[in-house]
PDB file of C-alpha atoms and ligand atoms in Angstrom:
ATOM      1  CA  MET A   1     -60.077  24.215  10.143  1.00  0.00           C
ATOM      2  CA  GLY A   2     -62.343  23.374  12.963  1.00  0.00           C
ATOM      3  CA  GLU A   3     -64.492  25.567  14.552  1.00  0.00           C
ATOM      4  CA  ARG A   4     -62.274  27.924  16.775  1.00  0.00           C
ATOM      5  CA  THR A   5     -63.161  28.594  20.901  1.00  0.00           C
ATOM      6  CA  ASN A   6     -63.385  32.698  21.272  1.00  0.00           C
ATOM      7  CA  GLN A   7     -60.948  32.780  23.769  1.00  0.00           C
ATOM      8  CA  SER A   8     -57.152  31.941  22.987  1.00  0.00           C
ATOM      9  CA  ALA A   9     -55.390  30.435  25.511  1.00  0.00           C
ATOM     10  CA  ASP A  10     -53.409  33.507  26.534  1.00  0.00           C
ATOM     11  CA  THR A  11     -56.403  35.160  27.730  1.00  0.00           C
ATOM     12  CA  LEU A  12     -57.708  32.652  30.153  1.00  0.00           C
ATOM     13  CA  GLN A  13     -58.712  33.435  33.743  1.00  0.00           C
ATOM     14  CA  ARG A  14     -55.909  32.299  36.045  1.00  0.00           C
ATOM     15  CA  ARG A  15     -55.157  33.389  39.506  1.00  0.00           C
ATOM     16  CA  GLY A  16     -52.431  35.466  39.764  1.00  0.00           C
ATOM     17  CA  LEU A  17     -49.214  34.274  41.912  1.00  0.00           C
ATOM     18  CA  MET A  18     -46.804  35.832  44.127  1.00  0.00           C
ATOM     19  CA  PHE A  19     -42.978  35.800  42.862  1.00  0.00           C
ATOM     20  CA  ILE A  20     -40.581  35.941  45.887  1.00  0.00           C
ATOM     21  CA  LEU A  21     -37.127  37.052  44.931  1.00  0.00           C
ATOM     22  CA  SER A  22     -34.408  36.602  47.575  1.00  0.00           C
ATOM     23  CA  SER A  23     -31.071  36.732  47.553  1.00  0.00           C
ATOM     24  CA  PRO A  24     -27.966  38.429  49.923  1.00  0.00           C
ATOM     25  CA  SER A  25     -27.257  42.003  48.712  1.00  0.00           C
ATOM     26  CA  GLY A  26     -24.718  41.598  45.602  1.00  0.00           C
ATOM     27  CA  ALA A  27     -26.294  38.933  43.919  1.00  0.00           C
ATOM     28  CA  GLY A  28     -27.732  41.322  41.564  1.00  0.00           C
ATOM     29  CA  LYS A  29     -31.951  40.749  42.611  1.00  0.00           C
ATOM     30  CA  THR A  30     -32.550  44.576  42.506  1.00  0.00           C
ATOM     31  CA  THR A  31     -31.110  44.361  38.830  1.00  0.00           C
ATOM     32  CA  LEU A  32     -33.466  41.239  37.930  1.00  0.00           C
ATOM     33  CA  SER A  33     -36.686  43.184  39.591  1.00  0.00           C
ATOM     34  CA  ARG A  34     -36.057  46.276  37.519  1.00  0.00           C
ATOM     35  CA  MET A  35     -35.502  44.443  34.436  1.00  0.00           C
ATOM     36  CA  LEU A  36     -38.500  41.932  35.368  1.00  0.00           C
ATOM     37  CA  LEU A  37     -41.056  44.784  36.062  1.00  0.00           C
ATOM     38  CA  GLU A  38     -39.927  47.092  32.953  1.00  0.00           C
ATOM     39  CA  ALA A  39     -39.928  43.387  30.993  1.00  0.00           C
ATOM     40  CA  ASP A  40     -43.666  42.784  32.045  1.00  0.00           C
ATOM     41  CA  PRO A  41     -46.512  44.462  32.417  1.00  0.00           C
ATOM     42  CA  ALA A  42     -48.189  41.616  33.855  1.00  0.00           C
ATOM     43  CA  ILE A  43     -46.198  41.813  36.921  1.00  0.00           C
ATOM     44  CA  LYS A  44     -46.427  44.475  39.758  1.00  0.00           C
ATOM     45  CA  LEU A  45     -43.816  45.207  42.318  1.00  0.00           C
ATOM     46  CA  SER A  46     -45.791  44.773  46.027  1.00  0.00           C
ATOM     47  CA  VAL A  47     -44.728  47.589  47.730  1.00  0.00           C
ATOM     48  CA  SER A  48     -43.278  47.407  51.521  1.00  0.00           C
ATOM     49  CA  ALA A  49     -43.193  49.472  54.468  1.00  0.00           C
ATOM     50  CA  THR A  50     -40.200  50.193  56.353  1.00  0.00           C
ATOM     51  CA  THR A  51     -38.705  52.367  58.796  1.00  0.00           C
ATOM     52  CA  ARG A  52     -35.473  52.746  57.338  1.00  0.00           C
ATOM     53  CA  PRO A  53     -35.105  56.281  55.480  1.00  0.00           C
ATOM     54  CA  PRO A  54     -34.653  56.645  51.916  1.00  0.00           C
ATOM     55  CA  ARG A  55     -31.994  56.294  50.234  1.00  0.00           C
ATOM     56  CA  PRO A  56     -31.018  58.786  47.387  1.00  0.00           C
ATOM     57  CA  GLY A  57     -33.178  58.328  44.277  1.00  0.00           C
ATOM     58  CA  GLU A  58     -35.871  56.307  46.010  1.00  0.00           C
ATOM     59  CA  ILE A  59     -39.334  57.486  45.988  1.00  0.00           C
ATOM     60  CA  ASP A  60     -41.848  57.221  48.728  1.00  0.00           C
ATOM     61  CA  GLY A  61     -44.776  54.987  47.610  1.00  0.00           C
ATOM     62  CA  VAL A  62     -42.840  53.742  44.933  1.00  0.00           C
ATOM     63  CA  HIS A  63     -39.773  51.739  46.120  1.00  0.00           C
ATOM     64  CA  TYR A  64     -41.119  51.678  49.663  1.00  0.00           C
ATOM     65  CA  HIS A  65     -43.556  53.127  51.762  1.00  0.00           C
ATOM     66  CA  PHE A  66     -41.530  54.925  54.380  1.00  0.00           C
ATOM     67  CA  VAL A  67     -42.868  55.210  57.444  1.00  0.00           C
ATOM     68  CA  SER A  68     -41.936  55.720  61.263  1.00  0.00           C
ATOM     69  CA  PRO A  69     -41.364  53.308  63.554  1.00  0.00           C
ATOM     70  CA  GLU A  70     -44.948  54.274  65.667  1.00  0.00           C
ATOM     71  CA  ARG A  71     -46.222  53.789  62.641  1.00  0.00           C
ATOM     72  CA  PHE A  72     -44.915  50.483  61.478  1.00  0.00           C
ATOM     73  CA  GLN A  73     -46.051  49.968  65.267  1.00  0.00           C
ATOM     74  CA  GLU A  74     -49.655  50.879  64.497  1.00  0.00           C
ATOM     75  CA  MET A  75     -49.723  48.736  61.727  1.00  0.00           C
ATOM     76  CA  ILE A  76     -48.838  45.676  63.301  1.00  0.00           C
ATOM     77  CA  GLU A  77     -51.124  46.190  65.862  1.00  0.00           C
ATOM     78  CA  ALA A  78     -53.769  46.694  63.287  1.00  0.00           C
ATOM     79  CA  ASP A  79     -52.744  43.481  61.635  1.00  0.00           C
ATOM     80  CA  ASP A  80     -52.235  45.292  58.266  1.00  0.00           C
ATOM     81  CA  PHE A  81     -49.310  42.782  57.376  1.00  0.00           C
ATOM     82  CA  TYR A  82     -49.102  40.072  55.413  1.00  0.00           C
ATOM     83  CA  GLU A  83     -45.759  39.029  56.851  1.00  0.00           C
ATOM     84  CA  TRP A  84     -42.937  41.486  58.406  1.00  0.00           C
ATOM     85  CA  ALA A  85     -39.385  40.938  59.662  1.00  0.00           C
ATOM     86  CA  GLU A  86     -36.782  43.075  61.123  1.00  0.00           C
ATOM     87  CA  VAL A  87     -33.887  42.946  58.446  1.00  0.00           C
ATOM     88  CA  PHE A  88     -30.194  44.839  59.599  1.00  0.00           C
ATOM     89  CA  GLY A  89     -32.271  46.632  62.256  1.00  0.00           C
ATOM     90  CA  HIS A  90     -35.368  48.129  60.337  1.00  0.00           C
ATOM     91  CA  ARG A  91     -38.016  46.880  60.200  1.00  0.00           C
ATOM     92  CA  TYR A  92     -39.722  45.921  56.929  1.00  0.00           C
ATOM     93  CA  GLY A  93     -43.379  44.618  55.866  1.00  0.00           C
ATOM     94  CA  THR A  94     -45.757  43.302  53.825  1.00  0.00           C
ATOM     95  CA  PRO A  95     -49.071  45.331  53.884  1.00  0.00           C
ATOM     96  CA  LYS A  96     -51.688  43.318  53.028  1.00  0.00           C
ATOM     97  CA  GLY A  97     -53.420  46.464  50.924  1.00  0.00           C
ATOM     98  CA  MET A  98     -55.212  45.052  47.826  1.00  0.00           C
ATOM     99  CA  ILE A  99     -53.160  42.034  47.344  1.00  0.00           C
ATOM    100  CA  ARG A 100     -55.400  38.982  48.362  1.00  0.00           C
ATOM    101  CA  ALA A 101     -58.014  40.357  45.931  1.00  0.00           C
ATOM    102  CA  ALA A 102     -56.053  41.525  43.126  1.00  0.00           C
ATOM    103  CA  LEU A 103     -54.323  37.837  43.443  1.00  0.00           C
ATOM    104  CA  LYS A 104     -58.297  36.582  42.749  1.00  0.00           C
ATOM    105  CA  GLU A 105     -58.470  38.665  39.736  1.00  0.00           C
ATOM    106  CA  GLY A 106     -54.823  37.556  38.199  1.00  0.00           C
ATOM    107  CA  GLN A 107     -52.797  40.167  39.179  1.00  0.00           C
ATOM    108  CA  ASP A 108     -49.191  38.608  39.789  1.00  0.00           C
ATOM    109  CA  PHE A 109     -47.006  40.353  42.538  1.00  0.00           C
ATOM    110  CA  LEU A 110     -43.372  40.651  42.630  1.00  0.00           C
ATOM    111  CA  PHE A 111     -41.943  40.326  45.991  1.00  0.00           C
ATOM    112  CA  ASP A 112     -38.647  41.616  47.207  1.00  0.00           C
ATOM    113  CA  ILE A 113     -38.237  40.262  50.235  1.00  0.00           C
ATOM    114  CA  ASP A 114     -35.901  38.462  52.788  1.00  0.00           C
ATOM    115  CA  TRP A 115     -35.878  34.744  53.887  1.00  0.00           C
ATOM    116  CA  GLN A 116     -38.087  35.570  56.954  1.00  0.00           C
ATOM    117  CA  GLY A 117     -40.498  36.852  55.067  1.00  0.00           C
ATOM    118  CA  THR A 118     -40.715  34.524  52.500  1.00  0.00           C
ATOM    119  CA  GLN A 119     -40.871  31.792  54.912  1.00  0.00           C
ATOM    120  CA  GLN A 120     -44.189  33.541  56.388  1.00  0.00           C
ATOM    121  CA  LEU A 121     -45.647  34.379  53.259  1.00  0.00           C
ATOM    122  CA  TYR A 122     -45.312  31.082  52.524  1.00  0.00           C
ATOM    123  CA  GLN A 123     -46.938  29.414  55.637  1.00  0.00           C
ATOM    124  CA  LYS A 124     -49.753  31.543  54.690  1.00  0.00           C
ATOM    125  CA  ASP A 125     -50.477  31.232  51.146  1.00  0.00           C
ATOM    126  CA  GLN A 126     -48.892  28.062  49.836  1.00  0.00           C
ATOM    127  CA  GLN A 127     -50.802  27.963  46.641  1.00  0.00           C
ATOM    128  CA  ASP A 128     -49.487  31.013  45.499  1.00  0.00           C
ATOM    129  CA  VAL A 129     -46.236  31.667  46.561  1.00  0.00           C
ATOM    130  CA  VAL A 130     -43.311  31.072  43.609  1.00  0.00           C
ATOM    131  CA  ARG A 131     -39.876  31.069  45.914  1.00  0.00           C
ATOM    132  CA  VAL A 132     -36.916  32.057  43.789  1.00  0.00           C
ATOM    133  CA  PHE A 133     -33.374  32.331  45.083  1.00  0.00           C
ATOM    134  CA  ILE A 134     -30.435  33.982  43.673  1.00  0.00           C
ATOM    135  CA  LEU A 135     -26.668  32.896  44.712  1.00  0.00           C
ATOM    136  CA  PRO A 136     -23.426  34.773  43.157  1.00  0.00           C
ATOM    137  CA  PRO A 137     -21.266  32.674  41.380  1.00  0.00           C
ATOM    138  CA  SER A 138     -18.494  32.629  44.059  1.00  0.00           C
ATOM    139  CA  ILE A 139     -17.985  34.468  47.261  1.00  0.00           C
ATOM    140  CA  GLU A 140     -15.026  36.107  45.708  1.00  0.00           C
ATOM    141  CA  GLU A 141     -17.275  38.318  42.824  1.00  0.00           C
ATOM    142  CA  LEU A 142     -19.707  38.500  45.636  1.00  0.00           C
ATOM    143  CA  HIS A 143     -17.059  40.626  47.618  1.00  0.00           C
ATOM    144  CA  ARG A 144     -15.867  42.297  44.247  1.00  0.00           C
ATOM    145  CA  ARG A 145     -19.391  43.386  44.060  1.00  0.00           C
ATOM    146  CA  LEU A 146     -19.752  44.953  47.380  1.00  0.00           C
ATOM    147  CA  ARG A 147     -16.732  46.536  46.911  1.00  0.00           C
ATOM    148  CA  ALA A 148     -17.897  48.135  43.719  1.00  0.00           C
ATOM    149  CA  ARG A 149     -20.699  49.091  44.889  1.00  0.00           C
ATOM    150  CA  ALA A 150     -19.873  51.789  47.386  1.00  0.00           C
ATOM    151  CA  THR A 151     -17.536  53.802  48.805  1.00  0.00           C
ATOM    152  CA  ASP A 152     -17.650  52.024  52.261  1.00  0.00           C
ATOM    153  CA  SER A 153     -14.839  50.986  54.585  1.00  0.00           C
ATOM    154  CA  GLU A 154     -13.290  47.767  54.768  1.00  0.00           C
ATOM    155  CA  GLU A 155     -14.949  47.440  58.275  1.00  0.00           C
ATOM    156  CA  VAL A 156     -18.704  48.180  56.518  1.00  0.00           C
ATOM    157  CA  ILE A 157     -17.915  45.472  53.660  1.00  0.00           C
ATOM    158  CA  ALA A 158     -16.588  42.856  56.120  1.00  0.00           C
ATOM    159  CA  ALA A 159     -20.374  43.216  57.647  1.00  0.00           C
ATOM    160  CA  ARG A 160     -22.088  43.354  54.271  1.00  0.00           C
ATOM    161  CA  MET A 161     -20.424  40.375  53.629  1.00  0.00           C
ATOM    162  CA  GLU A 162     -21.387  38.615  57.127  1.00  0.00           C
ATOM    163  CA  ARG A 163     -24.975  39.139  56.305  1.00  0.00           C
ATOM    164  CA  ALA A 164     -24.585  37.648  52.894  1.00  0.00           C
ATOM    165  CA  ARG A 165     -23.234  34.550  53.951  1.00  0.00           C
ATOM    166  CA  ALA A 166     -26.226  34.394  56.640  1.00  0.00           C
ATOM    167  CA  GLU A 167     -28.540  35.157  53.713  1.00  0.00           C
ATOM    168  CA  ILE A 168     -27.003  32.731  51.778  1.00  0.00           C
ATOM    169  CA  SER A 169     -27.533  29.581  54.453  1.00  0.00           C
ATOM    170  CA  HIS A 170     -31.752  30.075  53.781  1.00  0.00           C
ATOM    171  CA  TRP A 171     -30.997  29.058  50.424  1.00  0.00           C
ATOM    172  CA  ASP A 172     -33.064  25.746  50.586  1.00  0.00           C
ATOM    173  CA  GLY A 173     -36.048  27.552  51.993  1.00  0.00           C
ATOM    174  CA  TYR A 174     -36.746  28.084  48.408  1.00  0.00           C
ATOM    175  CA  ASP A 175     -38.205  26.716  45.191  1.00  0.00           C
ATOM    176  CA  TYR A 176     -35.996  27.730  42.822  1.00  0.00           C
ATOM    177  CA  VAL A 177     -32.168  28.814  42.726  1.00  0.00           C
ATOM    178  CA  ILE A 178     -30.250  30.323  39.967  1.00  0.00           C
ATOM    179  CA  ILE A 179     -27.148  31.239  39.814  1.00  0.00           C
ATOM    180  CA  ASN A 180     -25.986  34.656  38.604  1.00  0.00           C
ATOM    181  CA  ASP A 181     -23.056  34.582  36.800  1.00  0.00           C
ATOM    182  CA  ASP A 182     -24.536  37.038  33.993  1.00  0.00           C
ATOM    183  CA  VAL A 183     -27.421  38.826  34.616  1.00  0.00           C
ATOM    184  CA  GLU A 184     -28.749  38.793  30.739  1.00  0.00           C
ATOM    185  CA  VAL A 185     -28.539  34.255  31.585  1.00  0.00           C
ATOM    186  CA  CYS A 186     -30.391  35.151  34.747  1.00  0.00           C
ATOM    187  CA  PHE A 187     -33.252  37.070  33.693  1.00  0.00           C
ATOM    188  CA  ALA A 188     -33.648  34.801  30.876  1.00  0.00           C
ATOM    189  CA  LYS A 189     -34.196  32.020  33.272  1.00  0.00           C
ATOM    190  CA  VAL A 190     -36.551  34.211  35.937  1.00  0.00           C
ATOM    191  CA  ARG A 191     -38.687  34.476  33.488  1.00  0.00           C
ATOM    192  CA  ALA A 192     -38.557  31.277  32.429  1.00  0.00           C
ATOM    193  CA  ILE A 193     -39.645  30.117  35.762  1.00  0.00           C
ATOM    194  CA  LEU A 194     -42.808  32.913  35.867  1.00  0.00           C
ATOM    195  CA  GLU A 195     -44.105  31.941  32.505  1.00  0.00           C
ATOM    196  CA  ALA A 196     -44.221  28.311  33.691  1.00  0.00           C
ATOM    197  CA  GLU A 197     -45.819  28.645  36.852  1.00  0.00           C
ATOM    198  CA  ARG A 198     -48.320  30.612  35.176  1.00  0.00           C
ATOM    199  CA  MET A 199     -49.189  27.896  32.981  1.00  0.00           C
ATOM    200  CA  LYS A 200     -49.837  25.336  36.406  1.00  0.00           C
ATOM    201  CA  ARG A 201     -53.536  24.054  35.872  1.00  0.00           C
ATOM    202  CA  GLN A 202     -54.612  24.690  39.128  1.00  0.00           C
ATOM    203  CA  ARG A 203     -53.482  28.410  38.373  1.00  0.00           C
ATOM    204  CA  GLN A 204     -55.424  28.405  35.417  1.00  0.00           C
ATOM    205  CA  THR A 205     -59.230  28.927  36.931  1.00  0.00           C
ATOM    206  CA  GLY A 206     -60.298  29.352  33.173  1.00  0.00           C
ATOM    207  CA  LEU A 207     -59.301  25.979  31.893  1.00  0.00           C
ATOM    208  CA  ILE A 208     -62.936  24.351  32.622  1.00  0.00           C
ATOM    209  CA  PRO A 209     -64.981  26.250  30.592  1.00  0.00           C
ATOM    210  CA  PHE A 210     -62.467  26.499  27.924  1.00  0.00           C
ATOM    211  CA  VAL A 211     -61.951  22.571  27.677  1.00  0.00           C
ATOM    212  CA  ARG A 212     -65.922  22.315  28.270  1.00  0.00           C
ATOM    213  CA  HIS A 213     -66.215  24.589  24.962  1.00  0.00           C
ATOM    214  CA  LEU A 214     -63.219  22.942  23.027  1.00  0.00           C
ATOM    215  CA  MET A 215     -65.215  19.961  23.444  1.00  0.00           C
ATOM    216  CA  GLY A 216     -68.471  20.850  22.715  1.00  0.00           C
TER     217      GLY A 216
HETATM  218  P1  5GP B   1     -33.072  47.192  51.826  1.00  0.00           P
HETATM  219  O1  5GP B   1     -32.916  47.832  52.810  1.00  0.00           O
HETATM  220  O2  5GP B   1     -31.543  47.128  51.068  1.00  0.00           O
HETATM  221  O3  5GP B   1     -34.002  47.869  50.921  1.00  0.00           O
HETATM  222  O4  5GP B   1     -33.686  45.830  52.227  1.00  0.00           O
HETATM  223  C1  5GP B   1     -32.785  45.399  52.927  1.00  0.00           C
HETATM  224  C2  5GP B   1     -33.595  43.857  52.837  1.00  0.00           C
HETATM  225  O5  5GP B   1     -34.830  43.777  52.923  1.00  0.00           O
HETATM  226  C3  5GP B   1     -33.527  42.812  51.952  1.00  0.00           C
HETATM  227  O6  5GP B   1     -32.977  41.165  52.009  1.00  0.00           O
HETATM  228  C4  5GP B   1     -35.054  43.033  51.485  1.00  0.00           C
HETATM  229  O7  5GP B   1     -35.188  41.739  50.375  1.00  0.00           O
HETATM  230  C5  5GP B   1     -35.413  42.797  52.584  1.00  0.00           C
HETATM  231  N1  5GP B   1     -37.066  43.439  52.377  1.00  0.00           N
HETATM  232  C6  5GP B   1     -37.351  44.453  52.171  1.00  0.00           C
HETATM  233  N2  5GP B   1     -38.983  44.216  52.095  1.00  0.00           N
HETATM  234  C7  5GP B   1     -39.854  43.177  52.930  1.00  0.00           C
HETATM  235  C8  5GP B   1     -40.886  42.793  53.443  1.00  0.00           C
HETATM  236  O8  5GP B   1     -41.566  43.641  53.385  1.00  0.00           O
HETATM  237  N3  5GP B   1     -40.497  42.146  54.322  1.00  0.00           N
HETATM  238  C9  5GP B   1     -39.438  41.254  54.305  1.00  0.00           C
HETATM  239  N4  5GP B   1     -39.678  40.205  55.053  1.00  0.00           N
HETATM  240  N5  5GP B   1     -38.152  41.749  53.927  1.00  0.00           N
HETATM  241  C10 5GP B   1     -38.441  42.559  53.057  1.00  0.00           C
END
């Protein structure tokens, strides 16, 4: 065996990426995000700030930073957000926080944000953004999932369906589109995208010294 380099290709220095998962509600995005965060310790959730009240089981600082409308407005004025948008009557935003510095250190972030936020992030930082859109297999299945989810009235479900259709219309602003027919299969596809994107040459900032060393 020839002389080995002292660094394996898996540990090469690289830039982190901003991995965006968007979908209409009911397409499985929340489940997929949770699965990804559990399976892959190298990616962290970007915790958004929101003016929407917490749902049962949601923890401040873990799922969202829950803030008052006044505080949110202050954060806008202080230029604290990477992007923000109004979604279904509440405001949601990505705090700048540590993201930029952490990306440079190779930390990947998962963003569970809507199409408006995706557009804004992409405009600001094209090279680090990977945009993935999840579609339901059919409108009937989406309806079934939205109905199964809650004890809501037909009216509420109809309003959710309308919103879902509106979200779906933005499918073409994404790099990858996956139809979520089977959650395990869909999850494998999400992971394959993430793995491939990590190997993009321009993200692998450690390649130059690595190859230099290889060539002796
Ligand atoms: P929910 O209230 O169900 O948690 O989220 C409602 C919608 O807001 C989802 O489509 C979610 O992706 C989106 N959202 C959550 N956080 C952000 C954010 O920081 N920015 C943007 N633009 N959308 C967000």
